[in-house]
Amino acid sequence: MAKISTAGISTGQTTGNIPGAETAQRLLGGLAEVASAGALAQQSIATPALRAQAKPVDTNQAVGAPTIGGPTKIPSMAALPGLPRAPGLPRPTEMQGIPNNPSLPNLPNLPRLPELPGLISLPGMPALPRLPEQPKPNQDLANLAQALSSFNQNLQNVGQTFQAVSQQKEIQAATEGKQLGAKFSEFGYTSYKEALAAAEKAAAVDPARVAELNLLKTLDPRRQRYFNEQLGDSNIKKRIAEAPQIVAYTKKLPDGRLLDTVPANDPALIEWHRSLVVPADTTPKAFFENQTQIRAVLGSLNSNQIARNAKYSDEKQINGFSVGLGGDTTQLMSGMISAADFGAKQGANMDGFQQGGGTPGLYQTVKSTYVDMFIQSALAAVSKNPNRAAIIENATPTMIKALWLTPAGPNGEPLITQLGAPPEVIALQIARGMNKGLNADRADSDRNEATIGKDAATNDVKAAPMATAGQVMGSIAYLRKQAEVTYANYPERLISYRATLEDLYANSALIVVKPVQEAKAREFDQQDPATTTPTRNLAALARAQERGELSQEDYRRLANRENARMDTANNANFKLANENEKDLRARLTREYTLSGYGDGKLGIADFEHVEINQKIGDYRRQTTEVVIKAKGADASNALNDVFIKFTTPQTQRAEKRAGESPYNSIQEVRSRLDRTSVEVKRVYRSGPLYPRPILEKQMDDIMTGKPIDDDTKEIIKRLGVTPLEYFTQQNSKHPRHEALPAPVQEKLKELGKVSLALPVSGGGSMGLGMITPDMARAQRIFNAIQPRPNPQTTMPGSIAANSSGPSNGLLALIRSGEGSWNSVNRGRTGDSSPINLTSMTIGAVEQLQQRNKIFAAGAYQFTPDVLSLARREAGLSPSDPMSPENQNKMAMALVTGSKRPALAAYVTGKNNNLNAAHYDIAREWAALQAPNGRGMYDGDKAGNMASIPAAKVRAMLIEARQQYLSQRN
């Protein structure tokens, strides 16, 4: 520890510039080591004024200076008459805190200095007696006295410094002790000894706690005192904060009494509250510093106890009343007492309750809840009665009557008028409450039944053999049938049994059955449609699904496929039947009109219409029987046989009339057309208009480049057909005809370019094949509105699985409304964010869908049923990536595959029904508007709303068809 330097405390520096100061300094010999007042001062005071004087006292005086004990004789102080003695100064060795300095001489008591002359004349002061003249002391003694006075002042300054240092040390000790105490108060310690003992135990088993123990051991007693004060203060603050919660969760006092039953002024309760807040070891300092909070929390505890005790008393009184009400209600519901008896008893109970005291408003509270208590008591009274439902349904009028007969008002008014609502409202409340109880009872019964069914299914599956796929499927199938018989009269049990059985089957299927089901599904997928019929396949699917060889998902998918095949076949059969029917009707109409068949006159009479309709009806019945019997098979041969059967007589008669034309020249046809166009059009559809030589001459003229004559042009115009259509039809109506020569057809095509390019108008100059200015303008307009492929969006033909598919414009349009490559949802639009589908395999995505993690996936929002179908029809496997290219392939499989027959037929050029294809594609993708301008799923529970206009969809379908056909060719 460093020693305190005392340099600078020399008398010369302290006294200032006074005469004889240097002499006094030499006499005193400096103050070396005088100010080293113990360890505290040596550690804390480090000022230059306290450095030690290294130079010893010089006792040799200058020449001529008076010396002590020298020639100048100083009279003794005691010999001076009348001079009082000055009080003795303490010796340096006797000063507190300063060690003995052997270099200082023992100084005699100095006499009091004489009074200053100026003091005698101060105003207001009494005159002091003047001392008698004394001889003046030696100047050295005066200097010595002055030096001693300055030395005394220095000692006082040193003492004040020591006091300031001590105060600073005390403040530091208080801060450190309180900080450490606050840290250890978190562990619940109440004293330094307790904390030290706990730290020693902890350090013995946990080396990390050794530092904590060492920190406690270094505390000196002064810091320990502040440490304990902080622990006490923290402890009492913690108790103040925790006391309300402790009381709130306490049920009994230490003496065993229920806390709710104890009044707030109970001495034991008060003492318990005080012990919770102020522990026995609380220091007075901690108490007085927290007395405001202590008073506040004790007051709060007292108020809470008053409310708690009052609540207990009220509840006790209400419970007593409720018990009485329950007993009376039980007797009323069982018929033991009448409504009048119930009213009398309840009236007495109400009076007793009103007089029983309690908190203000308790009686009104009981009346406000009386109806609910009455209903609950009634339901509880019949809870175990087997006829509970019937009793509840019949009890409502009796309960209402009982309330009318219960006196409860100040003047004996009925209770039903005192319940805060009109009597009819109270009656309705009772009826609703009883019905609600009845429904709850039924719901409880249903839940119990469901539990019985669930437990039965679980136990049956545990007992059944489930080791192999055959055993699993066989056991499940047997249990399904057995449940139908066992629980035929318990519908809730049967429903729960079935649901539980399917859940357990699904768990087993993942391990045992799923491989079998996948193999069976592949077998059906790989079937050649040409070798099977939809009817046979549907029967096979039903058997496989019943045996458990097909999953529900695969069964639905395959059944939908077969139903689609059946619908397609049936539609084709009915279409052929309808076309044949139209042909038959035309033939019959022509026969009756032109040949005089029937009544032998031209035209059709009323009875002839009846004959035609009868023949058509017979034909329709026979063709319908053929289609129904086919059940999805191709019935074209049988339908054609029926058609030939009905048309044979007309064919024979037509051959007889072969070569007969109703008109002899082109001019006659033109003349008849001017008078009655209906007749000419009918003849045009049924046979030749004029003899064959005239027709052959016209074709020869066309081959030689001659123009069509004006009469023929007008006929073609009025009939609304193209030149090629006109001459082809006329050629076909002549018997033993041959097809038009190719050069003639080419010439006619050239003449009919405009009419072929423009939409059919039903007549006018556009049907003649002549290029007029108006027609040229129409041709330009028509060309301008045709959809053209976009080179930036056209994909190569390898999009589809068969390397031939429509333009990417259709796929891009679908994606713009459905989503991106990584889009997913869980059954509603916008309910999930994208995931990285393109880095996954298709099989992994299917597994996510099977586990209900996602629903629709990818740019085309493939749903669980659709994704597997699209993958198979696109020729992909589950291990193939869910890449953009494969997503396009699967989308094309949906466009041109079996799922949407009308769409596939149009795009692949098998028919021209654009409207049906448009509806089909709108059924597949919810974002596309149908021809009516609305989506097929707009406003459904999934939140769908079509956003792609119908015009764009239609244009892209046309472009897709053109692209497909061009690639195929």
Short mmCIF file of N, CA, C and O in Angstrom, two decimals, residues 282-391:
data_model
loop_
_atom_site.label_atom_id
_atom_site.label_comp_id
_atom_site.label_asym_id
_atom_site.label_seq_id
_atom_site.Cartn_x
_atom_site.Cartn_y
_atom_site.Cartn_z
N THR A 282 -37.71 -8.32 9.11
CA THR A 282 -37.63 -7.04 8.41
C THR A 282 -36.93 -6.01 9.29
O THR A 282 -37.25 -5.85 10.47
N THR A 283 -35.99 -5.31 8.72
CA THR A 283 -35.27 -4.28 9.48
C THR A 283 -36.12 -3.02 9.58
O THR A 283 -36.97 -2.75 8.73
N PRO A 284 -35.92 -2.23 10.63
CA PRO A 284 -36.70 -0.98 10.75
C PRO A 284 -36.49 -0.07 9.54
O PRO A 284 -37.42 0.58 9.09
N LYS A 285 -35.26 -0.04 9.05
CA LYS A 285 -35.00 0.82 7.90
C LYS A 285 -35.85 0.42 6.70
O LYS A 285 -36.48 1.25 6.05
N ALA A 286 -35.88 -0.91 6.39
CA ALA A 286 -36.69 -1.38 5.27
C ALA A 286 -38.17 -1.12 5.50
O ALA A 286 -38.91 -0.79 4.58
N PHE A 287 -38.59 -1.25 6.76
CA PHE A 287 -40.01 -1.03 7.05
C PHE A 287 -40.39 0.43 6.80
O PHE A 287 -41.38 0.72 6.13
N PHE A 288 -39.61 1.34 7.36
CA PHE A 288 -39.96 2.75 7.23
C PHE A 288 -39.82 3.25 5.79
O PHE A 288 -40.56 4.12 5.36
N GLU A 289 -38.87 2.70 5.03
CA GLU A 289 -38.73 3.12 3.65
C GLU A 289 -39.89 2.63 2.77
O GLU A 289 -40.19 3.22 1.74
N ASN A 290 -40.57 1.56 3.16
CA ASN A 290 -41.66 0.99 2.37
C ASN A 290 -43.00 1.06 3.08
O ASN A 290 -43.95 0.35 2.68
N GLN A 291 -43.10 1.91 4.09
CA GLN A 291 -44.34 1.90 4.87
C GLN A 291 -45.55 2.36 4.05
O GLN A 291 -46.67 1.89 4.27
N THR A 292 -45.35 3.25 3.07
CA THR A 292 -46.49 3.68 2.25
C THR A 292 -47.05 2.52 1.44
O THR A 292 -48.27 2.29 1.40
N GLN A 293 -46.16 1.76 0.81
CA GLN A 293 -46.62 0.61 0.04
C GLN A 293 -47.22 -0.46 0.93
O GLN A 293 -48.18 -1.14 0.55
N ILE A 294 -46.64 -0.62 2.13
CA ILE A 294 -47.17 -1.63 3.06
C ILE A 294 -48.61 -1.28 3.45
O ILE A 294 -49.51 -2.13 3.43
N ARG A 295 -48.84 -0.01 3.79
CA ARG A 295 -50.19 0.39 4.16
C ARG A 295 -51.15 0.19 2.97
O ARG A 295 -52.28 -0.27 3.15
N ALA A 296 -50.70 0.52 1.75
CA ALA A 296 -51.57 0.40 0.58
C ALA A 296 -51.96 -1.05 0.32
O ALA A 296 -53.13 -1.35 0.06
N VAL A 297 -50.98 -1.97 0.36
CA VAL A 297 -51.30 -3.34 0.05
C VAL A 297 -52.14 -3.97 1.16
O VAL A 297 -53.04 -4.79 0.90
N LEU A 298 -51.88 -3.63 2.41
CA LEU A 298 -52.72 -4.16 3.49
C LEU A 298 -54.15 -3.65 3.36
O LEU A 298 -55.12 -4.39 3.59
N GLY A 299 -54.30 -2.38 2.96
CA GLY A 299 -55.65 -1.85 2.74
C GLY A 299 -56.34 -2.56 1.57
O GLY A 299 -57.54 -2.86 1.64
N SER A 300 -55.59 -2.85 0.52
CA SER A 300 -56.18 -3.56 -0.63
C SER A 300 -56.59 -4.97 -0.24
O SER A 300 -57.66 -5.44 -0.63
N LEU A 301 -55.74 -5.65 0.55
CA LEU A 301 -56.10 -6.99 1.00
C LEU A 301 -57.35 -6.97 1.86
O LEU A 301 -58.21 -7.86 1.76
N ASN A 302 -57.49 -5.97 2.68
CA ASN A 302 -58.68 -5.86 3.52
C ASN A 302 -59.93 -5.65 2.68
O ASN A 302 -60.97 -6.28 2.91
N SER A 303 -59.83 -4.77 1.66
CA SER A 303 -60.98 -4.51 0.79
C SER A 303 -61.36 -5.77 0.01
O SER A 303 -62.55 -6.09 -0.13
N ASN A 304 -60.35 -6.48 -0.49
CA ASN A 304 -60.63 -7.71 -1.24
C ASN A 304 -61.30 -8.76 -0.36
O ASN A 304 -62.19 -9.49 -0.81
N GLN A 305 -60.86 -8.82 0.91
CA GLN A 305 -61.46 -9.80 1.81
C GLN A 305 -62.91 -9.45 2.11
O GLN A 305 -63.77 -10.34 2.23
N ILE A 306 -63.21 -8.16 2.22
CA ILE A 306 -64.60 -7.76 2.45
C ILE A 306 -65.47 -8.23 1.28
O ILE A 306 -66.55 -8.82 1.48
N ALA A 307 -64.99 -7.99 0.02
CA ALA A 307 -65.76 -8.41 -1.15
C ALA A 307 -65.84 -9.93 -1.25
O ALA A 307 -66.88 -10.49 -1.61
N ARG A 308 -64.74 -10.61 -0.89
CA ARG A 308 -64.71 -12.07 -0.96
C ARG A 308 -65.68 -12.69 0.04
O ARG A 308 -66.43 -13.63 -0.30
N ASN A 309 -65.70 -12.18 1.21
CA ASN A 309 -66.61 -12.70 2.23
C ASN A 309 -68.06 -12.42 1.86
O ASN A 309 -68.93 -13.27 2.04
N ALA A 310 -68.31 -11.21 1.30
CA ALA A 310 -69.68 -10.88 0.89
C ALA A 310 -70.13 -11.78 -0.25
O ALA A 310 -71.29 -12.23 -0.28
N LYS A 311 -69.24 -12.06 -1.20
CA LYS A 311 -69.59 -12.94 -2.31
C LYS A 311 -69.90 -14.33 -1.81
O LYS A 311 -70.85 -14.99 -2.28
N TYR A 312 -69.11 -14.80 -0.85
CA TYR A 312 -69.37 -16.13 -0.29
C TYR A 312 -70.74 -16.18 0.38
O TYR A 312 -71.52 -17.13 0.19
N SER A 313 -71.05 -15.15 1.12
CA SER A 313 -72.34 -15.11 1.81
C SER A 313 -73.49 -15.08 0.80
O SER A 313 -74.50 -15.79 0.97
N ASP A 314 -73.32 -14.28 -0.25
CA ASP A 314 -74.37 -14.22 -1.28
C ASP A 314 -74.53 -15.55 -1.99
O ASP A 314 -75.66 -16.03 -2.21
N GLU A 315 -73.40 -16.17 -2.34
CA GLU A 315 -73.49 -17.46 -3.04
C GLU A 315 -74.10 -18.53 -2.15
O GLU A 315 -74.88 -19.38 -2.63
N LYS A 316 -73.78 -18.47 -0.87
CA LYS A 316 -74.36 -19.44 0.05
C LYS A 316 -75.87 -19.28 0.12
O LYS A 316 -76.64 -20.25 0.09
N GLN A 317 -76.31 -18.02 0.16
CA GLN A 317 -77.74 -17.77 0.22
C GLN A 317 -78.43 -18.17 -1.09
O GLN A 317 -79.51 -18.77 -1.09
N ILE A 318 -77.76 -17.85 -2.24
CA ILE A 318 -78.34 -18.22 -3.53
C ILE A 318 -78.36 -19.73 -3.71
O ILE A 318 -79.34 -20.30 -4.22
N ASN A 319 -77.31 -20.41 -3.25
CA ASN A 319 -77.28 -21.87 -3.37
C ASN A 319 -78.39 -22.51 -2.57
O ASN A 319 -79.02 -23.48 -3.00
N GLY A 320 -78.61 -21.96 -1.40
CA GLY A 320 -79.71 -22.47 -0.59
C GLY A 320 -81.04 -22.30 -1.29
O GLY A 320 -81.88 -23.22 -1.31
N PHE A 321 -81.23 -21.11 -1.88
CA PHE A 321 -82.47 -20.88 -2.61
C PHE A 321 -82.57 -21.79 -3.82
O PHE A 321 -83.64 -22.33 -4.14
N SER A 322 -81.43 -22.00 -4.52
CA SER A 322 -81.43 -22.85 -5.71
C SER A 322 -81.75 -24.29 -5.36
O SER A 322 -82.45 -24.98 -6.10
N VAL A 323 -81.24 -24.76 -4.21
CA VAL A 323 -81.55 -26.12 -3.78
C VAL A 323 -83.05 -26.28 -3.55
O VAL A 323 -83.68 -27.27 -3.94
N GLY A 324 -83.62 -25.28 -2.88
CA GLY A 324 -85.06 -25.33 -2.67
C GLY A 324 -85.84 -25.31 -3.97
O GLY A 324 -86.82 -26.06 -4.14
N LEU A 325 -85.40 -24.47 -4.93
CA LEU A 325 -86.05 -24.42 -6.22
C LEU A 325 -85.92 -25.75 -6.95
O LEU A 325 -86.87 -26.24 -7.57
N GLY A 326 -84.73 -26.37 -6.87
CA GLY A 326 -84.53 -27.65 -7.52
C GLY A 326 -85.44 -28.73 -6.96
O GLY A 326 -86.02 -29.53 -7.70
N GLY A 327 -85.60 -28.75 -5.63
CA GLY A 327 -86.49 -29.75 -5.04
C GLY A 327 -87.93 -29.55 -5.44
O GLY A 327 -88.64 -30.51 -5.80
N ASP A 328 -88.39 -28.29 -5.41
CA ASP A 328 -89.77 -28.03 -5.81
C ASP A 328 -89.99 -28.35 -7.29
O ASP A 328 -91.04 -28.88 -7.68
N THR A 329 -88.99 -28.01 -8.14
CA THR A 329 -89.12 -28.29 -9.57
C THR A 329 -89.16 -29.79 -9.85
O THR A 329 -89.91 -30.26 -10.71
N THR A 330 -88.34 -30.56 -9.12
CA THR A 330 -88.36 -32.02 -9.29
C THR A 330 -89.73 -32.58 -8.98
O THR A 330 -90.26 -33.45 -9.70
N GLN A 331 -90.33 -32.10 -7.90
CA GLN A 331 -91.68 -32.57 -7.56
C GLN A 331 -92.70 -32.14 -8.61
O GLN A 331 -93.62 -32.89 -8.96
N LEU A 332 -92.53 -30.92 -9.15
CA LEU A 332 -93.46 -30.45 -10.17
C LEU A 332 -93.34 -31.28 -11.44
O LEU A 332 -94.36 -31.66 -12.05
N MET A 333 -92.11 -31.58 -11.89
CA MET A 333 -91.91 -32.33 -13.12
C MET A 333 -92.36 -33.78 -12.99
O MET A 333 -92.77 -34.41 -13.96
N SER A 334 -92.27 -34.32 -11.78
CA SER A 334 -92.70 -35.72 -11.57
C SER A 334 -94.18 -35.84 -11.29
O SER A 334 -94.70 -36.95 -11.17
N GLY A 335 -94.87 -34.71 -11.14
CA GLY A 335 -96.30 -34.74 -10.87
C GLY A 335 -96.66 -34.91 -9.41
O GLY A 335 -97.85 -35.12 -9.08
N MET A 336 -95.67 -34.82 -8.52
CA MET A 336 -95.96 -34.99 -7.10
C MET A 336 -96.70 -33.79 -6.53
O MET A 336 -97.45 -33.93 -5.54
N ILE A 337 -96.48 -32.60 -7.08
CA ILE A 337 -97.21 -31.42 -6.64
C ILE A 337 -97.77 -30.72 -7.87
O ILE A 337 -97.28 -30.91 -8.98
N SER A 338 -98.80 -29.93 -7.64
CA SER A 338 -99.41 -29.20 -8.75
C SER A 338 -98.72 -27.86 -8.94
O SER A 338 -97.85 -27.47 -8.14
N ALA A 339 -99.12 -27.16 -9.99
CA ALA A 339 -98.55 -25.85 -10.24
C ALA A 339 -98.89 -24.89 -9.11
O ALA A 339 -98.08 -24.02 -8.73
N ALA A 340 -100.08 -25.02 -8.53
CA ALA A 340 -100.47 -24.14 -7.42
C ALA A 340 -99.61 -24.40 -6.19
O ALA A 340 -99.18 -23.46 -5.50
N ASP A 341 -99.37 -25.69 -5.90
CA ASP A 341 -98.51 -26.02 -4.75
C ASP A 341 -97.09 -25.50 -4.97
O ASP A 341 -96.44 -24.98 -4.05
N PHE A 342 -96.60 -25.65 -6.18
CA PHE A 342 -95.27 -25.11 -6.49
C PHE A 342 -95.23 -23.60 -6.27
O PHE A 342 -94.28 -23.07 -5.69
N GLY A 343 -96.28 -22.91 -6.71
CA GLY A 343 -96.32 -21.46 -6.54
C GLY A 343 -96.31 -21.06 -5.08
O GLY A 343 -95.65 -20.09 -4.69
N ALA A 344 -97.06 -21.79 -4.26
CA ALA A 344 -97.11 -21.46 -2.83
C ALA A 344 -95.74 -21.65 -2.19
O ALA A 344 -95.27 -20.81 -1.41
N LYS A 345 -95.09 -22.78 -2.50
CA LYS A 345 -93.77 -23.03 -1.91
C LYS A 345 -92.75 -21.99 -2.37
O LYS A 345 -91.97 -21.46 -1.57
N GLN A 346 -92.74 -21.69 -3.65
CA GLN A 346 -91.77 -20.72 -4.16
C GLN A 346 -92.05 -19.31 -3.64
O GLN A 346 -91.12 -18.53 -3.42
N GLY A 347 -93.32 -18.98 -3.44
CA GLY A 347 -93.62 -17.67 -2.86
C GLY A 347 -93.03 -17.54 -1.47
O GLY A 347 -92.47 -16.50 -1.12
N ALA A 348 -93.18 -18.59 -0.66
CA ALA A 348 -92.59 -18.57 0.69
C ALA A 348 -91.07 -18.49 0.61
O ALA A 348 -90.43 -17.77 1.39
N ASN A 349 -90.48 -19.24 -0.31
CA ASN A 349 -89.01 -19.20 -0.46
C ASN A 349 -88.54 -17.82 -0.88
O ASN A 349 -87.49 -17.34 -0.41
N MET A 350 -89.27 -17.16 -1.75
CA MET A 350 -88.89 -15.82 -2.18
C MET A 350 -88.94 -14.84 -1.02
O MET A 350 -88.06 -13.98 -0.87
N ASP A 351 -89.99 -14.95 -0.19
CA ASP A 351 -90.08 -14.05 0.97
C ASP A 351 -88.92 -14.30 1.92
O ASP A 351 -88.31 -13.36 2.45
N GLY A 352 -88.63 -15.57 2.18
CA GLY A 352 -87.52 -15.88 3.09
C GLY A 352 -86.20 -15.40 2.54
O GLY A 352 -85.35 -14.90 3.28
N PHE A 353 -86.01 -15.52 1.26
CA PHE A 353 -84.75 -15.06 0.66
C PHE A 353 -84.62 -13.55 0.77
O PHE A 353 -83.55 -13.03 1.06
N GLN A 354 -85.72 -12.85 0.56
CA GLN A 354 -85.68 -11.39 0.61
C GLN A 354 -85.35 -10.89 2.00
O GLN A 354 -84.70 -9.86 2.18
N GLN A 355 -85.78 -11.63 3.00
CA GLN A 355 -85.51 -11.23 4.39
C GLN A 355 -84.19 -11.77 4.90
O GLN A 355 -83.80 -11.46 6.03
N GLY A 356 -83.50 -12.58 4.10
CA GLY A 356 -82.27 -13.21 4.58
C GLY A 356 -81.05 -12.33 4.52
O GLY A 356 -79.97 -12.74 4.93
N GLY A 357 -81.19 -11.13 4.05
CA GLY A 357 -80.05 -10.22 4.00
C GLY A 357 -79.26 -10.39 2.71
O GLY A 357 -79.81 -10.69 1.66
N GLY A 358 -77.97 -10.23 2.83
CA GLY A 358 -77.12 -10.28 1.64
C GLY A 358 -76.79 -8.87 1.16
O GLY A 358 -77.24 -7.87 1.72
N THR A 359 -75.98 -8.80 0.13
CA THR A 359 -75.58 -7.51 -0.41
C THR A 359 -76.77 -6.83 -1.08
O THR A 359 -77.73 -7.51 -1.49
N PRO A 360 -76.72 -5.52 -1.22
CA PRO A 360 -77.82 -4.82 -1.89
C PRO A 360 -77.99 -5.32 -3.31
O PRO A 360 -77.04 -5.54 -4.04
N GLY A 361 -79.22 -5.49 -3.74
CA GLY A 361 -79.52 -5.93 -5.09
C GLY A 361 -79.47 -7.43 -5.28
O GLY A 361 -79.67 -7.91 -6.40
N LEU A 362 -79.18 -8.21 -4.21
CA LEU A 362 -79.08 -9.65 -4.37
C LEU A 362 -80.43 -10.25 -4.76
O LEU A 362 -80.51 -11.15 -5.59
N TYR A 363 -81.50 -9.73 -4.18
CA TYR A 363 -82.83 -10.25 -4.47
C TYR A 363 -83.17 -10.00 -5.95
O TYR A 363 -83.73 -10.87 -6.63
N GLN A 364 -82.82 -8.81 -6.44
CA GLN A 364 -83.07 -8.52 -7.86
C GLN A 364 -82.23 -9.41 -8.76
O GLN A 364 -82.66 -9.83 -9.83
N THR A 365 -81.01 -9.71 -8.32
CA THR A 365 -80.16 -10.60 -9.11
C THR A 365 -80.77 -11.98 -9.23
O THR A 365 -80.76 -12.60 -10.31
N VAL A 366 -81.32 -12.48 -8.14
CA VAL A 366 -81.96 -13.79 -8.16
C VAL A 366 -83.15 -13.79 -9.10
O VAL A 366 -83.37 -14.72 -9.89
N LYS A 367 -83.95 -12.73 -9.07
CA LYS A 367 -85.11 -12.66 -9.95
C LYS A 367 -84.69 -12.60 -11.42
O LYS A 367 -85.35 -13.16 -12.29
N SER A 368 -83.56 -11.91 -11.70
CA SER A 368 -83.11 -11.80 -13.09
C SER A 368 -82.61 -13.13 -13.64
O SER A 368 -82.61 -13.35 -14.85
N THR A 369 -82.16 -14.03 -12.77
CA THR A 369 -81.67 -15.34 -13.21
C THR A 369 -82.63 -16.47 -12.87
O THR A 369 -82.30 -17.64 -13.04
N TYR A 370 -83.82 -16.12 -12.41
CA TYR A 370 -84.76 -17.14 -11.93
C TYR A 370 -85.17 -18.07 -13.06
O TYR A 370 -85.24 -19.29 -12.88
N VAL A 371 -85.44 -17.50 -14.25
CA VAL A 371 -85.92 -18.34 -15.36
C VAL A 371 -84.85 -19.36 -15.75
O VAL A 371 -85.15 -20.54 -15.97
N ASP A 372 -83.60 -18.93 -15.83
CA ASP A 372 -82.52 -19.87 -16.19
C ASP A 372 -82.39 -20.97 -15.15
O ASP A 372 -82.21 -22.15 -15.49
N MET A 373 -82.45 -20.59 -13.85
CA MET A 373 -82.36 -21.61 -12.80
C MET A 373 -83.55 -22.57 -12.89
O MET A 373 -83.41 -23.79 -12.68
N PHE A 374 -84.73 -22.02 -13.17
CA PHE A 374 -85.93 -22.85 -13.27
C PHE A 374 -85.78 -23.87 -14.41
O PHE A 374 -86.08 -25.05 -14.25
N ILE A 375 -85.28 -23.40 -15.58
CA ILE A 375 -85.11 -24.30 -16.73
C ILE A 375 -84.07 -25.38 -16.43
O ILE A 375 -84.27 -26.57 -16.71
N GLN A 376 -82.93 -24.98 -15.85
CA GLN A 376 -81.88 -25.95 -15.53
C GLN A 376 -82.36 -26.97 -14.52
O GLN A 376 -82.05 -28.17 -14.62
N SER A 377 -83.14 -26.52 -13.54
CA SER A 377 -83.68 -27.45 -12.55
C SER A 377 -84.64 -28.43 -13.19
O SER A 377 -84.65 -29.63 -12.86
N ALA A 378 -85.46 -27.94 -14.14
CA ALA A 378 -86.41 -28.82 -14.81
C ALA A 378 -85.69 -29.86 -15.65
O ALA A 378 -86.06 -31.05 -15.66
N LEU A 379 -84.66 -29.44 -16.39
CA LEU A 379 -83.92 -30.39 -17.21
C LEU A 379 -83.17 -31.40 -16.36
O LEU A 379 -83.10 -32.59 -16.70
N ALA A 380 -82.62 -30.95 -15.24
CA ALA A 380 -81.91 -31.87 -14.36
C ALA A 380 -82.86 -32.86 -13.71
O ALA A 380 -82.49 -34.01 -13.43
N ALA A 381 -84.10 -32.44 -13.46
CA ALA A 381 -85.06 -33.31 -12.79
C ALA A 381 -85.42 -34.53 -13.62
O ALA A 381 -85.76 -35.59 -13.08
N VAL A 382 -85.35 -34.38 -14.96
CA VAL A 382 -85.74 -35.50 -15.83
C VAL A 382 -84.56 -36.06 -16.59
O VAL A 382 -84.74 -36.76 -17.59
N SER A 383 -83.35 -35.75 -16.17
CA SER A 383 -82.16 -36.14 -16.93
C SER A 383 -82.02 -37.66 -17.05
O SER A 383 -81.51 -38.16 -18.05
N LYS A 384 -82.46 -38.39 -16.04
CA LYS A 384 -82.30 -39.84 -16.06
C LYS A 384 -83.60 -40.57 -16.37
O LYS A 384 -83.66 -41.80 -16.25
N ASN A 385 -84.62 -39.84 -16.71
CA ASN A 385 -85.91 -40.45 -17.00
C ASN A 385 -85.90 -41.00 -18.43
O ASN A 385 -85.52 -40.30 -19.36
N PRO A 386 -86.29 -42.25 -18.64
CA PRO A 386 -86.31 -42.79 -20.00
C PRO A 386 -87.21 -42.02 -20.94
O PRO A 386 -86.96 -41.98 -22.15
N ASN A 387 -88.29 -41.42 -20.40
CA ASN A 387 -89.22 -40.65 -21.24
C ASN A 387 -88.90 -39.15 -21.20
O ASN A 387 -89.79 -38.31 -21.24
N ARG A 388 -87.62 -38.86 -21.10
CA ARG A 388 -87.19 -37.47 -20.93
C ARG A 388 -87.73 -36.56 -22.03
O ARG A 388 -88.25 -35.48 -21.76
N ALA A 389 -87.64 -37.00 -23.30
CA ALA A 389 -88.07 -36.15 -24.41
C ALA A 389 -89.54 -35.80 -24.31
O ALA A 389 -89.96 -34.65 -24.48
N ALA A 390 -90.39 -36.80 -24.03
CA ALA A 390 -91.82 -36.55 -23.94
C ALA A 390 -92.15 -35.64 -22.76
O ALA A 390 -93.00 -34.74 -22.86
N ILE A 391 -91.46 -35.83 -21.63
CA ILE A 391 -91.73 -35.01 -20.45
C ILE A 391 -91.36 -33.55 -20.72
O ILE A 391 -92.09 -32.62 -20.38
#
